[in-house]
């Protein structure tokens, strides 16, 4: 196996809490399982860590299948654990080799092999991480669930922002230097806007704030006849303009654009992801984008977006109070 310089492998396979590096795993954390999807996410995570001058943590998790463990006595189970751990260690070492060009440019890489459920392991790392990155689907095995159902569990519960990277992200040829954020008027969506604005400014990208309004007429017979769709659009545009003034108070050099689009929110987001450099949303909301993202329609966005999707967790920010002064 190719030796990778500057990689700290001393903590690989050591339970977190027994190492200062593992206990304070700040930086960009990515879960890998050796699949093409996870290596694609790894490449994205390495670029993120390099761009923002953060260390990269490559994590894999393993557990002994119940049917195997139940058929072995203690001695065999111990040997089997060693075999699983050795294979998992090989997975993270191969992953480190995959991003050798970033290491050569000075990126600090730390590898971790953990015993336990993939979702639980990554959520533990999310306590200290600046950013979590996962692929959309995987092959099973060590991180089996990680790139399937875990790619919705992590964004829903992580304490740090999470980016879900689809394999299709690397094949897009018409990507614009634009970061898109979906809003619905909730404070959670505004937290996502602040995070998206911060990234857009750091990357000299344009922030595009989008609000989708489902059709209020036509086949929706339950909509009251008194609802004036044009008035709704007008009010939303006014709120987006107020939001721009609020943002410019903190990010005066921010390149900003906004749009109100008629359509189902999930469909609008997926369409925006075709060309967006990054799609950003809050973890929950009162409806619209964020309210549906991690609910019953999470597959619609996280599993069908064409590019990477960042989910910003709930939190507090004093700037949200200031938003009330803009109307």
Coordinates of C-alpha atoms in Angstrom, one line a residue:
X1 CA 0.0 0.0 0.0
X2 CA 1.3 3.5 -0.9
X3 CA 2.6 5.3 2.2
X4 CA 0.9 8.7 2.6
X5 CA 3.0 11.4 4.3
X6 CA 1.5 13.7 7.0
X7 CA -1.3 11.3 7.8
X8 CA -1.9 10.7 11.5
X9 CA -2.9 7.0 11.7
X10 CA -2.0 6.6 15.4
X11 CA -5.6 6.8 16.4
X12 CA -7.0 4.5 13.8
X13 CA -8.9 1.7 15.6
X14 CA -8.5 3.4 19.0
X15 CA -11.8 4.1 20.8
X16 CA -12.5 7.8 20.9
X17 CA -11.7 9.2 24.3
X18 CA -8.4 7.4 24.5
X19 CA -6.7 9.9 22.2
X20 CA -6.6 13.7 22.3
X21 CA -7.0 13.9 18.5
X22 CA -10.1 11.6 18.5
X23 CA -11.7 13.4 21.4
X24 CA -11.3 16.8 19.8
X25 CA -12.0 15.9 16.1
X26 CA -12.7 19.3 14.8
X27 CA -12.5 20.1 11.1
X28 CA -14.3 18.3 8.2
X29 CA -15.4 14.8 9.0
X30 CA -16.3 12.3 6.2
X31 CA -17.7 8.8 6.5
X32 CA -16.3 6.2 4.1
X33 CA -17.0 2.6 3.2
X34 CA -14.8 2.1 0.1
X35 CA -17.7 2.6 -2.4
X36 CA -17.5 4.9 -5.3
X37 CA -20.1 7.1 -3.7
X38 CA -18.1 7.5 -0.5
X39 CA -14.9 8.2 -2.3
X40 CA -16.7 10.9 -4.2
X41 CA -17.8 12.4 -0.9
X42 CA -14.3 12.0 0.4
X43 CA -12.9 14.0 -2.6
X44 CA -15.5 16.8 -1.9
X45 CA -14.6 16.8 1.9
X46 CA -10.9 17.0 1.2
X47 CA -11.5 20.0 -1.1
X48 CA -13.6 21.6 1.6
X49 CA -11.0 21.0 4.3
X50 CA -8.3 22.4 2.0
X51 CA -10.3 25.5 1.0
X52 CA -11.1 26.4 4.6
X53 CA -7.7 25.4 6.2
X54 CA -9.2 22.7 8.4
X55 CA -8.1 19.2 9.2
X56 CA -9.8 16.2 7.5
X57 CA -11.1 13.3 9.5
X58 CA -11.7 10.1 7.6
X59 CA -14.0 7.8 9.6
X60 CA -15.3 4.3 9.1
X61 CA -17.3 2.1 11.4
X62 CA -17.8 -1.6 11.6
X63 CA -19.8 -4.1 13.7
X64 CA -19.9 -7.9 13.8
X65 CA -23.1 -9.2 12.2
X66 CA -25.4 -10.6 14.9
X67 CA -25.8 -14.0 13.1
X68 CA -22.0 -14.4 13.0
X69 CA -21.4 -13.4 16.6
X70 CA -24.1 -15.6 17.9
X71 CA -22.6 -18.7 16.2
X72 CA -19.1 -18.2 17.7
X73 CA -17.7 -18.7 21.1
X74 CA -15.8 -15.9 22.8
X75 CA -12.4 -16.9 21.2
X76 CA -13.7 -17.0 17.7
X77 CA -15.6 -13.7 18.2
X78 CA -12.4 -12.0 19.3
X79 CA -10.6 -13.2 16.1
X80 CA -13.5 -12.1 14.0
X81 CA -13.5 -8.6 15.5
X82 CA -9.8 -8.3 14.7
X83 CA -10.5 -9.3 11.1
X84 CA -13.3 -6.7 10.7
X85 CA -11.1 -4.1 12.3
X86 CA -8.2 -4.9 10.0
X87 CA -10.5 -4.6 6.9
X88 CA -11.9 -1.4 8.2
X89 CA -8.4 0.0 8.7
X90 CA -7.5 -0.9 5.2
X91 CA -10.6 1.0 4.0
X92 CA -9.6 4.3 5.7
X93 CA -5.9 3.9 4.5
X94 CA -7.1 3.3 1.0
X95 CA -9.3 6.4 1.3
X96 CA -6.3 8.4 2.5
X97 CA -4.3 7.3 -0.6
X98 CA -7.2 8.5 -2.7
X99 CA -6.6 12.1 -1.7
X100 CA -2.9 12.1 -1.8
X101 CA -2.7 15.3 -3.8
X102 CA -4.3 17.2 -1.0
X103 CA -1.9 15.7 1.5
X104 CA 1.0 16.8 -0.7
X105 CA -0.4 20.3 -0.5
X106 CA -0.3 20.3 3.3
X107 CA -3.7 19.0 4.3
X108 CA -3.8 17.4 7.8
X109 CA -5.5 14.1 7.6
X110 CA -6.6 11.9 10.5
X111 CA -8.1 8.4 10.1
X112 CA -10.5 6.7 12.6
X113 CA -11.8 3.2 12.7
X114 CA -14.7 2.8 15.2
X115 CA -16.7 -0.1 16.4
X116 CA -20.5 0.6 16.4
X117 CA -23.4 1.8 14.4
X118 CA -22.4 4.1 11.6
X119 CA -25.0 6.7 12.4
X120 CA -24.1 6.8 16.1
X121 CA -20.4 7.0 15.3
X122 CA -20.8 9.9 12.9
X123 CA -23.2 11.8 15.2
X124 CA -20.5 11.5 18.0
X125 CA -18.0 13.0 15.7
X126 CA -20.5 15.7 14.7
X127 CA -20.3 17.0 18.3
X128 CA -16.9 18.5 17.6
X129 CA -16.8 18.7 13.8
X130 CA -17.0 22.0 11.9
X131 CA -18.7 20.1 8.9
X132 CA -19.9 16.6 8.3
X133 CA -19.8 15.1 4.7
X134 CA -21.6 11.9 3.6
X135 CA -22.3 10.3 0.3
X136 CA -25.8 9.5 -0.8
X137 CA -25.6 5.8 -1.1
X138 CA -23.1 3.0 -0.5
X139 CA -22.3 -0.6 -1.0
X140 CA -23.1 -1.9 2.5
X141 CA -20.4 -3.5 4.5
X142 CA -18.6 -1.4 7.2
X143 CA -20.6 1.8 6.7
X144 CA -23.6 -0.1 5.1
X145 CA -26.3 2.2 6.4
X146 CA -24.1 5.3 6.2
X147 CA -24.7 6.1 2.6
X148 CA -28.4 5.1 2.6
X149 CA -30.7 5.9 5.5
X150 CA -27.9 7.5 7.5
X151 CA -27.6 10.2 4.9
X152 CA -30.9 11.5 6.2
X153 CA -30.3 10.6 9.9
X154 CA -27.1 12.6 10.1
X155 CA -28.5 15.9 8.7
X156 CA -31.5 15.6 10.9
X157 CA -29.6 15.2 14.1
X158 CA -26.0 16.4 13.7
X159 CA -24.9 19.4 15.8
X160 CA -22.8 20.8 12.8
X161 CA -23.8 21.5 9.2
X162 CA -23.9 18.4 7.0
X163 CA -23.3 18.1 3.3
X164 CA -24.8 15.2 1.4
X165 CA -22.9 14.6 -1.9
X166 CA -24.5 12.7 -4.7
X167 CA -22.4 10.8 -7.3
X168 CA -24.0 12.9 -10.0
X169 CA -22.4 16.1 -8.5
X170 CA -19.0 15.4 -10.3
X171 CA -20.6 14.9 -13.7
X172 CA -22.3 18.3 -13.9
X173 CA -20.8 20.6 -16.6
X174 CA -23.1 23.6 -16.3
X175 CA -22.4 24.5 -12.6
X176 CA -22.7 28.2 -11.8
X177 CA -20.8 30.1 -9.1
X178 CA -24.0 30.4 -7.1
X179 CA -25.0 29.1 -3.7
X180 CA -28.8 28.6 -3.5
X181 CA -30.7 28.6 -0.2
X182 CA -34.4 27.8 0.1
X183 CA -36.4 29.9 2.6
X184 CA -39.9 29.8 4.1
X185 CA -39.9 32.7 6.5
X186 CA -38.9 30.7 9.5
X187 CA -36.0 31.5 11.8
X188 CA -34.5 28.1 10.9
X189 CA -34.5 29.0 7.3
X190 CA -32.8 32.3 8.2
X191 CA -30.1 30.4 10.0
X192 CA -29.5 28.6 6.8
X193 CA -29.4 31.9 4.9
X194 CA -26.7 33.2 7.3
X195 CA -24.6 30.1 6.8
X196 CA -25.1 30.3 3.0
X197 CA -24.1 34.0 3.0
X198 CA -21.0 33.3 4.9
X199 CA -19.9 30.6 2.4
X200 CA -20.9 32.7 -0.6
X201 CA -18.8 35.6 0.6
X202 CA -15.8 33.4 1.4
X203 CA -16.0 31.7 -2.0
X204 CA -16.8 34.9 -3.9
X205 CA -20.0 33.3 -5.1
X206 CA -23.5 34.8 -5.6
X207 CA -26.1 34.0 -2.9
X208 CA -29.4 33.1 -4.5
X209 CA -32.3 33.1 -2.1
X210 CA -35.4 31.2 -3.4
X211 CA -38.9 30.9 -2.1
X212 CA -41.3 28.4 -3.7
X213 CA -45.1 29.0 -3.6
X214 CA -47.3 26.0 -4.6
X215 CA -50.1 26.9 -7.0
X216 CA -53.0 28.3 -5.1
X217 CA -55.7 27.7 -7.7
X218 CA -56.5 25.2 -10.5
X219 CA -57.1 21.7 -9.1
X220 CA -56.7 22.8 -5.5
X221 CA -60.4 23.2 -4.8
X222 CA -59.8 23.5 -1.0
X223 CA -58.0 26.9 -1.5
X224 CA -60.4 29.7 -0.4
X225 CA -61.6 31.9 -3.3
X226 CA -60.5 35.0 -1.4
X227 CA -56.8 34.1 -1.6
X228 CA -55.1 36.5 -4.0
X229 CA -52.0 34.7 -5.4
X230 CA -50.5 38.0 -6.8
X231 CA -50.8 39.5 -3.3
X232 CA -49.0 36.5 -1.9
X233 CA -46.2 36.8 -4.4
X234 CA -45.9 40.5 -3.8
X235 CA -45.6 40.0 0.0
X236 CA -43.0 37.3 -0.4
X237 CA -40.9 39.6 -2.7
X238 CA -41.1 42.4 -0.1
X239 CA -39.9 40.0 2.6
X240 CA -37.0 38.8 0.4
X241 CA -36.0 42.5 -0.2
X242 CA -36.1 43.1 3.5
X243 CA -34.0 40.0 4.0
X244 CA -31.4 41.3 1.6
X245 CA -31.1 44.6 3.5
X246 CA -30.7 42.6 6.7
X247 CA -28.0 40.4 5.2
X248 CA -26.1 43.4 3.7
X249 CA -25.8 44.8 7.2
X250 CA -23.5 41.9 8.1
X251 CA -22.1 41.1 4.6
X252 CA -22.0 44.4 2.7
X253 CA -20.0 42.9 -0.1
X254 CA -22.3 39.9 -0.6
X255 CA -23.4 39.3 -4.2
X256 CA -27.2 38.7 -3.8
X257 CA -30.2 37.7 -5.9
X258 CA -33.6 36.4 -5.0
X259 CA -36.6 34.8 -6.7
X260 CA -40.1 33.7 -6.0
X261 CA -41.0 30.6 -8.0
X262 CA -44.4 29.0 -8.4
X263 CA -44.2 25.3 -7.9
X264 CA -43.8 22.5 -5.4
X265 CA -40.9 23.4 -3.0
X266 CA -39.1 20.1 -3.4
X267 CA -39.3 20.2 -7.2
X268 CA -38.1 23.8 -7.2
X269 CA -35.1 22.9 -5.0
X270 CA -34.2 19.9 -7.2
X271 CA -34.3 22.0 -10.3
X272 CA -32.1 24.7 -8.7
X273 CA -29.6 22.0 -7.8
X274 CA -28.9 21.3 -11.5
X275 CA -26.6 24.3 -11.7
X276 CA -26.0 25.4 -8.1
X277 CA -22.6 25.1 -6.6
X278 CA -24.3 24.2 -3.4
X279 CA -27.9 24.0 -2.2
X280 CA -28.5 25.0 1.4
X281 CA -31.5 24.5 3.7
X282 CA -32.4 24.5 7.3
X283 CA -33.1 21.2 9.2
X284 CA -36.7 22.0 9.9
X285 CA -39.2 24.8 9.3
X286 CA -42.8 25.7 9.3
X287 CA -43.4 24.3 5.9
X288 CA -42.1 24.8 2.4
X289 CA -38.5 23.8 1.9
X290 CA -37.2 23.2 5.4
X291 CA -40.4 21.8 6.8
X292 CA -40.5 19.0 4.3
X293 CA -36.8 18.3 3.9
X294 CA -36.2 16.0 6.8
X295 CA -39.8 14.7 7.0
X296 CA -41.7 12.5 4.6
X297 CA -40.3 14.1 1.5
X298 CA -36.6 14.0 2.5
X299 CA -35.9 11.5 -0.3
X300 CA -37.2 14.1 -2.8
X301 CA -34.4 16.6 -2.0
X302 CA -31.6 14.6 -0.4
X303 CA -31.9 11.6 -2.7
X304 CA -32.7 13.4 -6.0
X305 CA -30.7 16.7 -5.9
X306 CA -28.1 16.9 -8.7
X307 CA -25.5 18.6 -6.6
X308 CA -24.4 18.7 -3.0
X309 CA -27.0 19.7 -0.3
X310 CA -26.0 21.3 2.9
X311 CA -28.4 21.0 5.9
X312 CA -27.9 23.6 8.6
X313 CA -28.9 22.5 12.1
X314 CA -31.1 24.4 14.5
X315 CA -29.4 26.9 16.7
X316 CA -29.4 30.4 18.1
X317 CA -28.0 33.6 16.5
X318 CA -28.4 37.1 17.9
X319 CA -28.7 38.4 14.3
X320 CA -32.1 36.7 14.0
X321 CA -33.5 39.3 16.5
X322 CA -32.2 42.1 14.2
X323 CA -34.2 40.7 11.3
X324 CA -37.4 41.9 13.0
X325 CA -36.2 45.5 12.5
X326 CA -36.3 45.1 8.7
X327 CA -39.7 45.1 6.9

